Coordinates of C-alpha atoms in Angstrom, one line a residue:
L18 CA -79.3 147.0 -58.1
D19 CA -79.0 149.0 -61.3
N20 CA -77.0 151.6 -59.5
L21 CA -74.9 148.8 -58.0
S22 CA -74.2 147.3 -61.4
E23 CA -73.2 150.7 -62.7
A24 CA -70.9 151.3 -59.8
L25 CA -69.3 147.9 -60.2
E26 CA -68.6 148.4 -63.9
K27 CA -67.0 151.8 -63.1
L28 CA -65.0 150.2 -60.3
K29 CA -63.5 147.6 -62.7
L30 CA -62.5 150.3 -65.1
A31 CA -61.4 152.8 -62.4
S32 CA -59.2 150.3 -60.6
A33 CA -57.4 149.5 -63.8
D34 CA -56.8 153.3 -64.4
S35 CA -56.2 153.9 -60.6
T36 CA -58.6 156.9 -60.7
A37 CA -58.9 157.6 -57.0
D38 CA -61.9 159.8 -56.9
I39 CA -64.0 157.5 -59.0
V40 CA -62.9 154.5 -57.0
E41 CA -63.9 156.2 -53.7
S42 CA -67.3 157.0 -55.2
C43 CA -67.9 153.5 -56.4
L44 CA -66.8 152.1 -53.0
D45 CA -69.3 154.3 -51.3
S46 CA -72.0 152.9 -53.6
L47 CA -71.0 149.3 -52.7
L48 CA -71.1 150.0 -49.0
K49 CA -74.6 151.6 -49.3
A50 CA -75.8 148.5 -51.3
L51 CA -74.4 146.1 -48.7
A52 CA -76.0 148.0 -45.9
S53 CA -79.3 147.8 -47.8
N54 CA -79.3 144.1 -48.8
N55 CA -76.0 142.4 -47.9
A56 CA -76.6 139.0 -49.4
E57 CA -78.0 140.3 -52.8
A58 CA -75.2 142.9 -53.1
S59 CA -72.6 140.3 -52.3
M60 CA -73.9 137.9 -55.0
K61 CA -73.7 140.8 -57.5
I62 CA -70.1 141.6 -56.5
Q63 CA -69.2 137.9 -56.9
E64 CA -70.9 137.7 -60.3
M65 CA -69.0 140.6 -61.6
D66 CA -65.7 139.3 -60.3
I67 CA -64.9 142.5 -58.4
L68 CA -63.0 140.7 -55.5
T69 CA -60.0 140.0 -57.7
S70 CA -59.4 143.7 -58.3
F71 CA -59.1 144.4 -54.5
P72 CA -55.6 143.0 -53.7
S73 CA -53.9 145.7 -55.8
L74 CA -55.9 148.4 -54.0
L75 CA -55.2 147.1 -50.5
N76 CA -52.0 148.9 -49.6
P77 CA -51.0 151.1 -46.6
Q78 CA -50.5 154.2 -48.8
S79 CA -54.0 153.9 -50.4
S80 CA -56.8 156.1 -49.0
C81 CA -59.2 153.5 -50.3
S82 CA -57.9 150.7 -48.0
P83 CA -60.3 151.3 -45.1
K84 CA -63.4 151.2 -47.3
I85 CA -62.2 148.2 -49.3
A86 CA -61.4 146.3 -46.0
N87 CA -64.9 147.3 -44.8
I88 CA -66.5 146.0 -48.0
I89 CA -64.6 142.7 -47.6
A90 CA -65.7 142.5 -43.9
E91 CA -69.4 143.0 -45.0
V92 CA -69.2 140.6 -47.9
A93 CA -67.6 137.9 -45.7
K94 CA -70.5 137.9 -43.3
N95 CA -72.1 135.6 -45.9
E96 CA -70.7 132.1 -45.7
F97 CA -70.9 131.6 -49.5
M98 CA -68.6 134.6 -50.0
R99 CA -65.7 133.4 -47.8
G100 CA -64.3 130.9 -50.3
P101 CA -64.3 133.5 -53.1
C102 CA -62.5 136.0 -50.8
V103 CA -59.7 133.4 -50.2
E104 CA -59.5 132.5 -53.9
A105 CA -59.2 136.2 -54.8
G106 CA -56.0 136.3 -52.7
L107 CA -57.3 138.8 -50.2
I108 CA -55.7 137.3 -47.1
P109 CA -52.0 138.2 -47.7
P110 CA -52.6 141.9 -48.5
L111 CA -55.0 142.2 -45.5
I112 CA -52.4 140.8 -43.2
R113 CA -49.9 143.3 -44.5
L114 CA -52.4 146.1 -43.6
L115 CA -52.2 145.1 -39.9
N116 CA -48.9 147.0 -39.9
S117 CA -50.7 150.2 -40.6
T118 CA -50.8 153.1 -38.1
N119 CA -54.2 154.1 -39.3
Q120 CA -56.7 152.9 -36.6
E121 CA -59.6 152.8 -39.1
V122 CA -57.6 150.6 -41.5
L123 CA -56.7 148.3 -38.6
L124 CA -60.3 148.0 -37.4
Q125 CA -61.7 147.2 -40.8
T126 CA -58.8 144.9 -41.7
G127 CA -59.3 142.9 -38.5
R128 CA -63.1 142.6 -39.2
A129 CA -62.4 141.4 -42.7
L130 CA -59.9 138.8 -41.6
G131 CA -62.1 137.7 -38.8
N132 CA -65.2 137.3 -41.0
I133 CA -63.3 135.5 -43.8
C134 CA -61.8 133.0 -41.4
Y135 CA -64.9 132.6 -39.2
D136 CA -65.6 129.0 -38.2
S137 CA -62.8 127.7 -40.4
H138 CA -59.9 126.1 -38.5
S139 CA -57.9 125.6 -41.6
L140 CA -58.0 129.4 -42.5
Q141 CA -57.4 130.3 -38.9
A142 CA -54.3 128.0 -38.9
Q143 CA -53.2 129.8 -42.1
L144 CA -53.4 133.2 -40.3
I145 CA -51.4 131.7 -37.4
S146 CA -48.7 130.4 -39.8
M147 CA -48.5 133.9 -41.4
G148 CA -47.6 135.4 -38.0
V149 CA -50.8 137.3 -37.3
I150 CA -50.8 136.6 -33.5
P151 CA -47.7 138.6 -32.5
T152 CA -49.0 141.4 -34.7
L153 CA -52.4 141.5 -33.0
V154 CA -50.8 141.3 -29.5
K155 CA -48.6 144.3 -30.4
L156 CA -51.7 146.2 -31.7
L157 CA -53.5 145.5 -28.4
G158 CA -50.6 146.9 -26.5
I159 CA -50.5 150.1 -28.6
H160 CA -54.2 150.7 -29.0
Y161 CA -55.6 149.4 -25.7
H162 CA -57.3 152.8 -25.2
N163 CA -59.4 152.3 -28.4
P164 CA -62.5 150.3 -27.5
A165 CA -63.4 149.2 -31.0
L166 CA -59.8 148.0 -31.8
T167 CA -59.6 146.3 -28.4
E168 CA -62.8 144.4 -29.1
M169 CA -61.6 143.4 -32.5
C170 CA -58.4 142.0 -31.0
L171 CA -60.2 140.1 -28.3
I172 CA -62.6 138.5 -30.8
A173 CA -59.6 137.5 -33.0
F174 CA -57.8 136.0 -29.9
G175 CA -60.9 134.2 -28.8
N176 CA -61.1 132.4 -32.2
L177 CA -57.4 131.7 -32.6
A178 CA -56.8 130.6 -29.1
E179 CA -59.1 127.6 -29.6
L180 CA -56.4 126.1 -32.0
E181 CA -53.6 124.2 -30.3
S182 CA -51.1 125.5 -32.9
S183 CA -51.7 129.0 -31.6
K184 CA -50.6 128.4 -28.0
E185 CA -46.9 128.4 -28.7
Q186 CA -47.1 131.6 -30.6
F187 CA -49.2 133.3 -27.9
A188 CA -46.7 132.1 -25.2
S189 CA -43.9 133.9 -27.1
T190 CA -45.7 137.3 -26.9
D191 CA -46.7 139.7 -24.1
I192 CA -50.3 138.4 -24.3
A193 CA -50.5 137.7 -20.5
E194 CA -49.4 141.2 -19.5
E195 CA -51.7 142.8 -22.0
L196 CA -54.8 140.9 -21.1
V197 CA -54.2 141.4 -17.3
R198 CA -53.7 145.1 -17.9
L199 CA -56.9 145.3 -19.9
F200 CA -58.8 143.2 -17.4
K201 CA -57.7 145.4 -14.5
K202 CA -59.2 148.6 -16.1
Q203 CA -62.5 147.0 -17.2
T204 CA -65.7 147.8 -15.3
E205 CA -68.2 146.6 -17.9
H206 CA -69.5 143.0 -17.4
E207 CA -69.6 142.4 -21.2
K208 CA -66.0 143.4 -21.7
K209 CA -64.8 141.3 -18.8
E210 CA -66.7 138.4 -20.3
M211 CA -64.9 138.9 -23.6
I212 CA -61.5 138.8 -21.8
F213 CA -62.6 135.7 -19.9
E214 CA -63.4 134.0 -23.2
V215 CA -59.8 134.6 -24.3
L216 CA -58.2 133.7 -21.0
A217 CA -59.9 130.3 -20.6
P218 CA -58.5 128.6 -23.7
L219 CA -55.1 130.3 -23.3
A220 CA -54.8 129.2 -19.7
E221 CA -54.9 125.6 -20.9
N222 CA -51.3 126.0 -21.8
D223 CA -48.8 125.5 -18.9
V224 CA -46.4 128.2 -20.1
I225 CA -49.2 130.8 -20.4
K226 CA -50.6 129.7 -17.0
L227 CA -47.4 130.7 -15.4
Q228 CA -47.2 134.0 -17.4
L229 CA -50.7 134.9 -16.2
V230 CA -49.9 134.1 -12.6
E231 CA -46.7 136.2 -12.8
A232 CA -48.7 139.0 -14.4
G233 CA -51.0 139.1 -11.3
L234 CA -54.2 137.8 -12.9
V235 CA -55.1 135.7 -9.8
E236 CA -55.2 138.7 -7.5
H237 CA -57.6 140.5 -9.9
L238 CA -59.7 137.3 -10.1
L239 CA -59.9 137.2 -6.3
E240 CA -61.2 140.8 -6.3
V241 CA -63.9 139.7 -8.7
V242 CA -64.8 136.8 -6.4
A243 CA -65.0 139.1 -3.4
Q244 CA -67.2 141.7 -5.3
T245 CA -69.6 139.1 -6.6
V246 CA -69.9 136.4 -3.9
D247 CA -73.0 137.9 -2.4
G248 CA -74.4 139.2 -5.6
E249 CA -77.8 138.0 -6.8
R250 CA -77.8 139.4 -10.4
D251 CA -77.2 136.9 -13.2
E252 CA -74.0 138.7 -14.2
D253 CA -72.6 138.5 -10.7
I254 CA -73.3 134.8 -10.5
A255 CA -71.7 134.3 -13.9
Q256 CA -68.6 136.4 -13.0
L257 CA -68.1 134.5 -9.7
K258 CA -68.2 131.2 -11.5
T259 CA -65.9 132.2 -14.4
A260 CA -63.3 133.9 -12.0
S261 CA -63.2 131.0 -9.6
D262 CA -63.1 128.4 -12.4
L263 CA -60.2 130.2 -14.0
I264 CA -58.3 130.2 -10.7
V265 CA -58.7 126.4 -10.5
L266 CA -57.6 126.1 -14.1
L267 CA -54.4 128.1 -13.4
L268 CA -53.6 125.7 -10.6
L269 CA -53.5 122.8 -13.0
G270 CA -50.0 123.9 -14.1
D271 CA -47.2 122.5 -11.8
E272 CA -45.1 125.7 -11.8
S273 CA -48.1 128.1 -11.5
M274 CA -49.6 126.0 -8.7
Q275 CA -46.3 125.9 -6.7
K276 CA -45.9 129.7 -7.2
L277 CA -49.3 130.3 -5.7
F278 CA -48.9 127.7 -2.9
E279 CA -45.7 129.4 -1.6
G280 CA -45.0 126.7 0.9
G281 CA -48.5 126.9 2.2
K282 CA -48.1 130.6 3.2
G283 CA -49.3 132.1 -0.1
S284 CA -52.1 134.7 0.2
V285 CA -53.9 133.0 -2.7
F286 CA -53.7 129.6 -1.0
Q287 CA -55.1 131.1 2.2
R288 CA -58.0 132.9 0.4
V289 CA -58.9 129.6 -1.4
L290 CA -59.1 127.8 2.0
S291 CA -61.6 130.4 3.2
W292 CA -63.9 129.2 0.4
I293 CA -64.5 125.8 1.9
P294 CA -66.8 126.8 4.7
S295 CA -68.6 129.3 2.5
H296 CA -72.4 128.9 2.0
N297 CA -72.0 129.5 -1.7
H298 CA -71.8 126.1 -3.6
Q299 CA -69.7 127.6 -6.4
L300 CA -67.0 128.7 -4.0
Q301 CA -67.2 125.4 -2.1
L302 CA -66.7 123.6 -5.4
A303 CA -63.8 125.9 -6.5
G304 CA -62.2 125.7 -3.1
A305 CA -62.2 121.9 -3.0
L306 CA -60.9 121.6 -6.6
A307 CA -58.2 124.1 -5.8
I308 CA -57.1 122.0 -2.8
A309 CA -57.1 118.9 -5.1
N310 CA -54.8 120.8 -7.4
F311 CA -52.5 122.0 -4.7
A312 CA -52.4 118.3 -3.5
R313 CA -50.6 117.1 -6.7
N314 CA -47.3 117.5 -4.8
D315 CA -46.4 115.2 -1.9
G316 CA -44.8 118.0 0.1
N317 CA -47.9 120.2 -0.3
C318 CA -50.1 117.2 0.8
I319 CA -48.1 116.6 4.0
H320 CA -48.2 120.4 4.9
M321 CA -52.0 120.6 4.2
V322 CA -52.8 117.5 6.3
D323 CA -50.6 118.8 9.2
T324 CA -52.4 122.1 9.1
G325 CA -55.9 120.8 9.4
I326 CA -57.2 120.8 5.8
V327 CA -58.8 117.4 6.2
Q328 CA -61.2 118.5 8.9
R329 CA -62.5 121.3 6.7
L330 CA -63.1 118.9 3.8
L331 CA -64.9 116.4 6.1
E332 CA -67.1 119.2 7.4
L333 CA -67.9 120.2 3.8
L334 CA -68.7 116.6 2.9
N335 CA -70.9 116.1 5.9
R336 CA -72.9 119.1 4.8
H337 CA -73.4 117.5 1.4
V338 CA -74.7 114.2 2.7
E339 CA -78.0 116.0 3.0
E340 CA -77.6 118.8 0.5
G341 CA -76.4 116.3 -2.0
N342 CA -74.5 118.7 -4.4
V343 CA -72.8 116.1 -6.6
T344 CA -70.1 118.5 -8.0
V345 CA -69.1 119.5 -4.5
Q346 CA -69.1 115.8 -3.3
H347 CA -66.9 114.9 -6.3
A348 CA -64.5 117.8 -5.7
A349 CA -64.1 117.2 -2.0
L350 CA -63.5 113.5 -2.5
S351 CA -60.9 114.3 -5.2
A352 CA -59.0 116.5 -2.7
L353 CA -59.1 113.8 0.0
R354 CA -57.9 111.2 -2.5
N355 CA -54.9 113.3 -3.5
L356 CA -54.1 114.1 0.1
A357 CA -54.1 110.4 1.0
I358 CA -51.3 109.5 -1.5
P359 CA -48.2 110.2 0.7
V360 CA -47.7 107.3 3.0
G361 CA -47.3 109.5 6.1
N362 CA -50.7 111.0 5.6
K363 CA -52.7 107.8 5.5
S364 CA -52.8 107.0 9.2
K365 CA -53.4 110.6 10.1
M366 CA -56.4 110.8 7.8
L367 CA -57.8 107.5 9.0
S368 CA -57.5 108.7 12.6
A369 CA -59.4 111.9 11.5
G370 CA -62.3 109.6 10.5
V371 CA -62.0 110.1 6.7
A372 CA -63.1 106.5 5.9
D373 CA -66.2 106.9 8.0
V374 CA -67.3 110.1 6.3
V375 CA -66.5 108.7 2.8
L376 CA -68.6 105.6 3.4
K377 CA -71.6 107.8 3.9
F378 CA -71.7 108.3 0.2
L379 CA -71.7 104.5 -0.5
Q380 CA -75.4 104.8 -1.6
S381 CA -74.6 107.4 -4.3
E382 CA -75.9 106.6 -7.7
M383 CA -73.6 109.2 -9.4
P384 CA -70.6 107.5 -11.2
P385 CA -68.2 110.5 -10.7
V386 CA -68.8 110.4 -6.9
Q387 CA -68.6 106.6 -6.9
F388 CA -65.3 106.8 -8.8
K389 CA -63.7 109.2 -6.4
L390 CA -65.1 107.5 -3.3
L391 CA -63.4 104.2 -4.4
G392 CA -60.2 105.9 -5.2
T393 CA -60.1 107.7 -1.8
L394 CA -60.7 104.4 0.1
R395 CA -58.1 102.6 -2.0
M396 CA -55.4 105.3 -1.3
L397 CA -56.3 105.3 2.4
I398 CA -55.8 101.5 3.0
D399 CA -52.6 101.2 0.8
T400 CA -50.1 99.6 3.3
Q401 CA -52.6 100.1 6.1
G402 CA -53.5 96.6 7.2
E403 CA -55.7 97.5 10.1
A404 CA -57.8 99.9 8.0
A405 CA -58.1 97.2 5.3
D406 CA -59.3 94.8 8.1
Q407 CA -62.0 97.2 9.2
L408 CA -63.2 98.1 5.7
G409 CA -63.1 94.5 4.5
T410 CA -65.5 93.3 7.2
N411 CA -68.0 96.0 6.1
G412 CA -70.6 93.8 4.4
K413 CA -72.3 96.8 2.7
L414 CA -69.1 98.0 1.2
V415 CA -68.1 94.6 -0.2
E416 CA -71.7 94.1 -1.5
R417 CA -71.5 97.5 -3.3
L418 CA -68.0 96.8 -4.7
V419 CA -69.2 93.5 -6.2
E420 CA -72.2 95.4 -7.7
W421 CA -70.0 98.1 -9.2
C422 CA -67.6 95.5 -10.6
E423 CA -70.3 94.9 -13.1
A424 CA -70.8 98.6 -14.0
K425 CA -69.8 98.1 -17.7
D426 CA -71.2 101.5 -18.7
H427 CA -68.7 103.1 -16.3
A428 CA -65.3 101.7 -16.9
G429 CA -63.6 103.9 -14.3
V430 CA -66.0 102.8 -11.6
M431 CA -65.7 99.2 -12.6
G432 CA -61.9 99.4 -12.6
E433 CA -61.7 101.1 -9.2
S434 CA -64.1 98.6 -7.7
N435 CA -62.0 95.7 -8.7
R436 CA -58.8 97.4 -7.5
L437 CA -60.3 98.2 -4.1
L438 CA -61.7 94.6 -3.7
S439 CA -58.2 93.4 -4.5
A440 CA -56.6 95.9 -2.1
L441 CA -58.8 94.8 0.8
I442 CA -57.4 91.3 0.5
R443 CA -53.8 92.3 -0.3
H444 CA -53.4 94.7 2.6
S445 CA -55.3 92.8 5.2
K446 CA -54.1 89.2 4.3
S447 CA -57.2 88.2 6.4
K448 CA -59.0 84.9 6.0
V449 CA -62.2 86.6 7.4
I450 CA -62.1 89.2 4.5
V451 CA -61.3 86.5 2.0
K452 CA -64.4 84.6 3.2
T453 CA -66.5 87.8 2.9
V454 CA -65.3 88.4 -0.7
I455 CA -66.0 84.8 -1.6
Q456 CA -69.5 84.9 -0.1
G457 CA -70.2 88.2 -1.7
G458 CA -69.4 86.8 -5.2
G459 CA -66.3 88.9 -5.7
V460 CA -63.9 86.1 -6.9
K461 CA -65.1 86.0 -10.5
H462 CA -64.5 89.7 -10.8
L463 CA -60.9 89.4 -9.6
V464 CA -60.4 86.6 -12.2
T465 CA -61.7 88.9 -14.9
M466 CA -59.4 91.7 -13.6
A467 CA -56.5 89.4 -14.4
T468 CA -57.3 89.8 -18.1
S469 CA -57.1 93.6 -17.9
E470 CA -55.0 95.5 -20.4
H471 CA -53.3 97.3 -17.5
M472 CA -50.4 95.4 -16.1
I473 CA -50.8 97.0 -12.6
M474 CA -54.4 95.7 -12.4
Q475 CA -53.3 92.2 -13.6
N476 CA -50.7 92.1 -10.9
E477 CA -53.0 93.3 -8.1
S478 CA -55.6 90.7 -9.2
L479 CA -53.1 87.8 -9.3
V480 CA -51.7 88.7 -5.8
A481 CA -55.2 88.8 -4.4
L482 CA -56.2 85.6 -6.0
G483 CA -53.0 83.9 -4.7
L484 CA -54.0 85.0 -1.2
I485 CA -57.5 83.7 -1.6
A486 CA -56.1 80.3 -2.8
A487 CA -53.6 80.2 0.1
L488 CA -56.1 81.2 2.8
D489 CA -59.3 79.5 1.8
L490 CA -59.0 77.4 -1.4
G491 CA -61.8 75.1 -0.4
K492 CA -64.4 77.8 -0.3
A493 CA -63.1 79.5 -3.4
E494 CA -62.6 76.4 -5.6
N495 CA -66.0 76.5 -7.3
D496 CA -65.7 80.2 -8.1
F497 CA -62.3 79.6 -9.6
V498 CA -63.7 76.8 -11.8
G499 CA -66.7 78.9 -12.8
A500 CA -64.5 81.8 -13.8
S501 CA -62.2 79.6 -15.8
L502 CA -59.2 80.7 -13.8
V503 CA -56.9 78.0 -15.1
S504 CA -57.6 79.1 -18.7
V505 CA -56.9 82.7 -17.8
L506 CA -53.5 81.7 -16.2
Y507 CA -52.6 79.6 -19.3
K508 CA -53.2 82.6 -21.5
L509 CA -51.1 84.8 -19.3
L510 CA -48.2 82.4 -19.2
S511 CA -48.3 81.6 -22.9
D512 CA -48.5 85.2 -24.0
E513 CA -45.1 86.5 -25.0
R514 CA -46.3 90.1 -24.2
S515 CA -46.9 89.2 -20.5
A516 CA -44.4 91.0 -18.2
P517 CA -42.1 88.8 -16.1
E518 CA -43.9 89.8 -12.9
I519 CA -47.2 88.7 -14.4
K520 CA -45.8 85.3 -15.2
Y521 CA -44.1 85.1 -11.8
N522 CA -47.3 85.9 -9.9
S523 CA -49.3 83.5 -12.2
M524 CA -46.9 80.7 -11.2
I525 CA -47.2 81.5 -7.5
L526 CA -51.0 81.4 -7.8
I527 CA -50.8 78.0 -9.6
C528 CA -48.7 76.6 -6.8
A529 CA -51.2 77.8 -4.3
L530 CA -54.0 76.2 -6.3
M531 CA -52.0 72.9 -6.3
G532 CA -51.6 73.2 -2.6
S533 CA -47.8 72.8 -3.0
G534 CA -45.0 75.2 -3.1
E535 CA -42.3 72.5 -3.8
S536 CA -39.9 73.5 -6.6
Y537 CA -40.4 70.1 -8.3
S538 CA -44.1 70.7 -8.8
F539 CA -43.5 74.3 -9.8
T540 CA -40.9 73.3 -12.4
C541 CA -43.0 70.5 -13.9
L542 CA -46.1 72.7 -14.2
A543 CA -44.1 75.6 -15.8
S544 CA -42.5 73.3 -18.4
E545 CA -45.9 71.6 -19.1
I546 CA -47.6 74.9 -19.7
K547 CA -44.8 76.2 -21.8

């Protein structure tokens, strides 16, 4: 430490006189001290206020720049030194050094900036606002053959890509092409993992999704899948998961998804289909999720149902009644739900036995599976009276729906249960089903549903309650009273925020409750409540 103190004193004097040889010698002493005991040497540097002398020495023409940047990088490994580095004004001159052609300067400068801004979103945002992203992307393009510089850029991208503010800047660069080029030439697992860690957050942006697809990333990812699908090493299993997950993520963008679908003839789409019958659970999962993403477009859904996708998904689900992989169940049900949205698909899917297979999971205790199961059945019976009739007379289903209507810890399951209960009544218009729902204790839940914050749920509830009142008021009367239906209707009608259709359906229900649809009774009641 005595030698360090002497070197620091000399450095203060030398930097003022710009004596290059002495400065170099002092910097060497600092680097040795930091290598020996980083924390103690850093504290000494801070005590003697050396950092403030560095900005003037950090310039592209100075031979000292690589060593000074190296010292800053070492010092900034200590959390307590990052603030002083910022206060000493080191960030602007370091960013200027990124325009250097000296690879050692670039490497040490990147390390210094990375360490100063480590784990600080505000400092990383500052770097982004100062235009560091286009500079680093350009560096990666020039120096992709330099492993150390490549690694520095990837680490920086990995940190910066986590910030939402970075996505727009990245999208305006050649980052997609550079990363795909780099990925293509990598053979080491660790380097591929580093690139994956950058790709994942970047691929959350729809513009970058499309850029990555156009740069050919998916084809390279499919190669990784093919190479690792039968691998038993941990790194093979990890790469298979990461590559297949990334393909699914790229399909979340509408443009990127359509580009890969290619009217159902795309090679990527065909390869993904081949994953469904795989014995590998990760590929089954990714395949089902990919189909769910392709099925976000009605035209795609119609094409897929017409070409036999449903049967593949049902076979997959049947395998998992026993195997019970929850993530695969959830993914396959998601795909079926999306495929059931176009009106023309519903009857075809019902004829294929989708409802029967879905009902096999009625005993599932997993909320994500319950949620998708309910959504799939609700989509299937929409406008399908006969299907609603069949499902509505299934006592186990109605019993389970009523049970899930009370799942307060799982709002999604509770909401979907209410909606399916209402849909069974609305689409069947059957007195038998109304009776089943009344006996099962479902009426009170439909009344509660009328108080939902979502207008569509309020409407669905009111129409279902109107049908109950019209078809079997006698049996439902006690439940209506117990659930304070009149009070709920009064609130809906007196609330200025209630939509016109909510008030209209409330009035229709009131008329049904009174057993009269005459306009005189309707008008009197409306004016009285008002």
